[in-house]
């Protein structure tokens, strides 16, 4: 039997409604963007991937998509070489920036990721096994997620209020948390901070602790604090949070904080590629690394990250950006096949109201998602939904994630708050 070959690759940008969630760099725009990657083979298989859809990223995805036909979908090393060659030719091998918070020196990992996920999805379909089996096998049959709380406005300016309503005070955040816990059953909570003064955000965490005394809590100000402010907050929240995420920017700053507290420090900002691990480990800067297959070069490289954190005695958690069901499925398979993923994963999933997959596979019960046992990722593209969200992309006018630009269109004096307090 001859091996199947990639026959066609389709990259479809989509836009889905997103509430006005606040963070250190601004506020979410009315639409979040994603790209859905379809890899088809000459034997009739289809694999799915999902990734960011900022214009520059889309151009890179399209350049790779063009040269993929004829490639063996099992040759992932070859796929990576191909991505490296194409990006070298198209962009001089430059880096990439996502959402004003994350900059990577090379775009290879982020561009390679959705194609790798799609190839694993179709390999799973061909072999009749779930993607978690291709990653070494599931060590858990459900993956726990953490309820992701955000300060937010009641609605986007000029539009009706959304179903979540305003959350600008500790009391309102408790109400939001109650809804997350009652609706999804989350067994831990993360608050996105960096929006208000640290004392007010610590107060919000204390209010959450008083209301949900049994739930592990996390606070993530995305580097909004100086090391000394971080140490004061760590002192106040010791025994209250399971970790503080990126209180201050950079490996050096995090190391300074880590030296002065026993509260574990987590990051998805200063350790976002393999080359950041040696200096972070040498300086004792972080105790928990957040993996993210979109950023770390796909599912297999993220599994490797899991192994490395295990060897070095680091904790492992999982990062999220606004995403749809194809990404959620990939996150669930990765988490299922990562033995040392000891913390509940982040997800923005409850914040969205639209998707590109058919309903029913990825439902939250008790804050966790059952690992699909059907072949591949276990999710099916709903072509009508894909078409609608693509139309929405075409008409909405958003072409890249720009939280700061959007915030300044409402509050012209807004300054990015990194290390502000
Ligand atoms: O969605 O506003 C957001 C978050 O701030 C996101 O962009 C971050 O990447 O969730 C992320 C984080 O943990 O830093
Ligand atoms: Mg974070």
Coordinates of N, CA and C in Angstrom, one line a residue, residues 19-24 28 145-153 164-184 186-196 201 203-209 211-212 215-222 245 320 345-351:
X19 N -15.8 39.1 24.6 CA -16.2 40.2 25.6 C -15.0 41.2 25.8
X20 N -15.3 42.3 26.4 CA -14.2 43.3 26.7 C -13.4 42.9 28.0
X21 N -12.6 41.9 27.8 CA -11.8 41.4 29.0 C -10.5 42.3 29.1
X22 N -10.2 42.8 30.3 CA -9.2 43.7 30.5 C -7.9 43.0 30.9
X23 N -6.8 43.6 30.5 CA -5.5 43.1 30.9 C -4.4 44.2 30.9
X24 N -3.2 43.8 31.2 CA -2.2 44.9 31.3 C -1.9 45.7 30.1
X28 N -9.7 43.3 25.3 CA -10.0 42.5 24.1 C -10.9 43.3 23.2
X145 N -9.6 21.9 34.1 CA -9.3 23.2 33.8 C -9.6 24.2 34.9
X146 N -9.0 25.3 34.8 CA -9.2 26.3 35.9 C -10.1 27.4 35.3
X147 N -11.1 27.9 36.2 CA -12.0 29.0 35.7 C -11.2 30.3 35.6
X148 N -11.2 30.9 34.4 CA -10.4 32.0 34.1 C -11.1 33.3 34.3
X149 N -10.9 34.1 35.4 CA -11.6 35.3 35.7 C -11.0 36.5 35.2
X150 N -11.7 37.4 34.7 CA -11.2 38.7 34.1 C -12.0 39.9 34.7
X151 N -11.2 41.0 35.0 CA -11.9 42.3 35.1 C -12.5 42.6 33.7
X152 N -13.7 43.1 33.7 CA -14.3 43.4 32.4 C -15.3 44.5 32.5
X153 N -15.5 45.2 31.3 CA -16.6 46.1 31.3 C -17.9 45.3 31.0
X164 N -22.2 38.4 30.6 CA -21.5 38.4 31.9 C -21.6 39.6 32.8
X165 N -21.8 40.7 32.1 CA -21.9 42.0 32.9 C -20.6 42.5 33.4
X166 N -20.7 43.6 34.1 CA -19.4 44.3 34.5 C -18.7 43.5 35.7
X167 N -17.4 43.5 35.7 CA -16.6 43.0 36.8 C -15.4 43.8 37.0
X168 N -15.6 44.9 37.8 CA -14.5 45.8 38.1 C -14.2 45.8 39.6
X169 N -15.0 45.2 40.4 CA -14.7 45.2 41.8 C -14.5 43.8 42.3
X170 N -13.9 43.6 43.5 CA -13.8 42.2 44.1 C -15.2 41.5 44.1
X171 N -16.2 42.2 44.6 CA -17.5 41.6 44.7 C -18.0 41.1 43.3
X172 N -17.8 42.0 42.3 CA -18.3 41.5 41.0 C -17.5 40.4 40.4
X173 N -16.2 40.3 40.8 CA -15.4 39.1 40.4 C -15.9 37.9 41.1
X174 N -16.3 38.0 42.3 CA -16.8 36.9 43.1 C -18.1 36.4 42.4
X175 N -18.9 37.3 41.9 CA -20.1 36.9 41.2 C -19.8 36.2 39.9
X176 N -18.7 36.7 39.2 CA -18.3 36.0 37.9 C -17.8 34.6 38.3
X177 N -17.0 34.5 39.4 CA -16.4 33.2 39.7 C -17.6 32.2 40.1
X178 N -18.6 32.7 40.7 CA -19.7 31.9 41.1 C -20.3 31.3 39.9
X179 N -20.4 32.1 38.9 CA -21.0 31.7 37.6 C -20.2 30.6 36.9
X180 N -18.9 30.9 37.0 CA -17.9 29.9 36.4 C -18.0 28.5 37.1
X181 N -18.0 28.6 38.4 CA -18.0 27.4 39.2 C -19.3 26.7 39.1
X182 N -20.4 27.4 39.2 CA -21.8 26.8 39.1 C -22.0 26.2 37.7
X183 N -21.6 27.0 36.6 CA -21.9 26.6 35.3 C -20.9 25.5 34.7
X184 N -19.6 25.6 35.1 CA -18.7 24.6 34.5 C -18.1 23.7 35.6
X186 N -15.7 24.4 37.8 CA -14.2 24.5 37.9 C -13.8 24.3 39.4
X187 N -12.7 23.6 39.5 CA -12.2 23.3 40.8 C -11.0 24.1 41.2
X188 N -10.7 25.1 40.4 CA -9.6 26.1 40.7 C -9.9 27.4 39.9
X189 N -9.4 28.5 40.3 CA -9.7 29.8 39.7 C -8.4 30.6 39.5
X190 N -8.4 31.2 38.3 CA -7.3 32.1 38.0 C -7.8 33.5 37.7
X191 N -7.2 34.5 38.4 CA -7.6 35.9 38.1 C -6.6 36.6 37.2
X192 N -7.0 37.1 36.1 CA -6.1 38.0 35.3 C -6.0 39.3 36.0
X193 N -4.8 39.6 36.4 CA -4.6 40.9 37.1 C -3.9 41.9 36.2
X194 N -3.1 42.8 36.8 CA -2.4 43.8 36.1 C -3.3 45.0 35.6
X195 N -4.5 45.0 36.1 CA -5.5 46.0 35.6 C -5.6 47.1 36.6
X196 N -5.7 46.7 37.9 CA -5.9 47.7 39.0 C -4.7 47.6 39.9
X201 N -6.2 44.0 43.7 CA -6.3 42.7 43.1 C -6.0 41.6 44.2
X203 N -6.9 42.0 47.2 CA -8.2 42.1 47.9 C -9.2 41.1 47.1
X204 N -9.2 41.2 45.8 CA -10.1 40.3 45.0 C -9.8 38.9 45.3
X205 N -8.5 38.6 45.3 CA -8.1 37.2 45.6 C -8.6 36.7 47.0
X206 N -8.4 37.7 48.0 CA -8.9 37.3 49.3 C -10.4 37.1 49.4
X207 N -11.1 37.9 48.6 CA -12.6 37.8 48.5 C -12.9 36.4 47.9
X208 N -12.2 36.0 46.9 CA -12.4 34.7 46.3 C -12.1 33.6 47.3
X209 N -11.0 33.7 48.0 CA -10.6 32.7 49.0 C -11.7 32.6 50.1
X211 N -14.9 33.2 49.7 CA -16.1 32.6 49.1 C -15.9 31.1 48.7
X212 N -14.7 30.8 48.2 CA -14.4 29.5 47.8 C -13.1 28.9 48.5
X215 N -11.0 26.1 46.9 CA -10.4 26.1 45.5 C -9.0 26.8 45.5
X216 N -8.1 26.1 44.8 CA -6.8 26.7 44.6 C -7.0 27.9 43.7
X217 N -6.2 29.0 44.0 CA -6.4 30.3 43.3 C -5.0 30.7 42.7
X218 N -5.1 31.5 41.6 CA -3.9 32.0 41.0 C -4.1 33.4 40.6
X219 N -3.1 34.2 40.6 CA -3.2 35.6 40.2 C -2.1 35.9 39.1
X220 N -2.5 36.5 38.0 CA -1.5 36.7 36.9 C -1.6 38.2 36.4
X221 N -0.7 39.0 37.0 CA -0.7 40.4 36.5 C 0.1 40.7 35.3
X222 N 0.6 39.6 34.6 CA 1.3 39.8 33.3 C 2.5 40.8 33.5
X245 N 1.5 34.2 38.9 CA 2.0 34.0 37.6 C 2.6 35.4 37.0
X320 N -3.4 29.6 28.1 CA -4.4 29.7 27.1 C -4.5 31.2 26.5
X345 N -5.4 23.2 33.8 CA -5.0 24.0 32.6 C -5.8 25.3 32.6
X346 N -5.2 26.4 32.0 CA -6.0 27.6 31.7 C -6.9 27.3 30.5
X347 N -8.0 28.0 30.4 CA -8.8 28.1 29.1 C -9.6 29.3 29.1
X348 N -9.7 29.9 28.0 CA -10.7 31.1 27.8 C -12.0 30.6 27.3
X349 N -12.2 29.2 27.1 CA -13.3 28.6 26.5 C -14.7 29.2 26.9
X350 N -15.0 29.3 28.2 CA -16.3 29.8 28.6 C -16.6 31.2 28.1
X351 N -15.6 32.0 27.7 CA -15.9 33.4 27.3 C -16.4 33.5 25.9

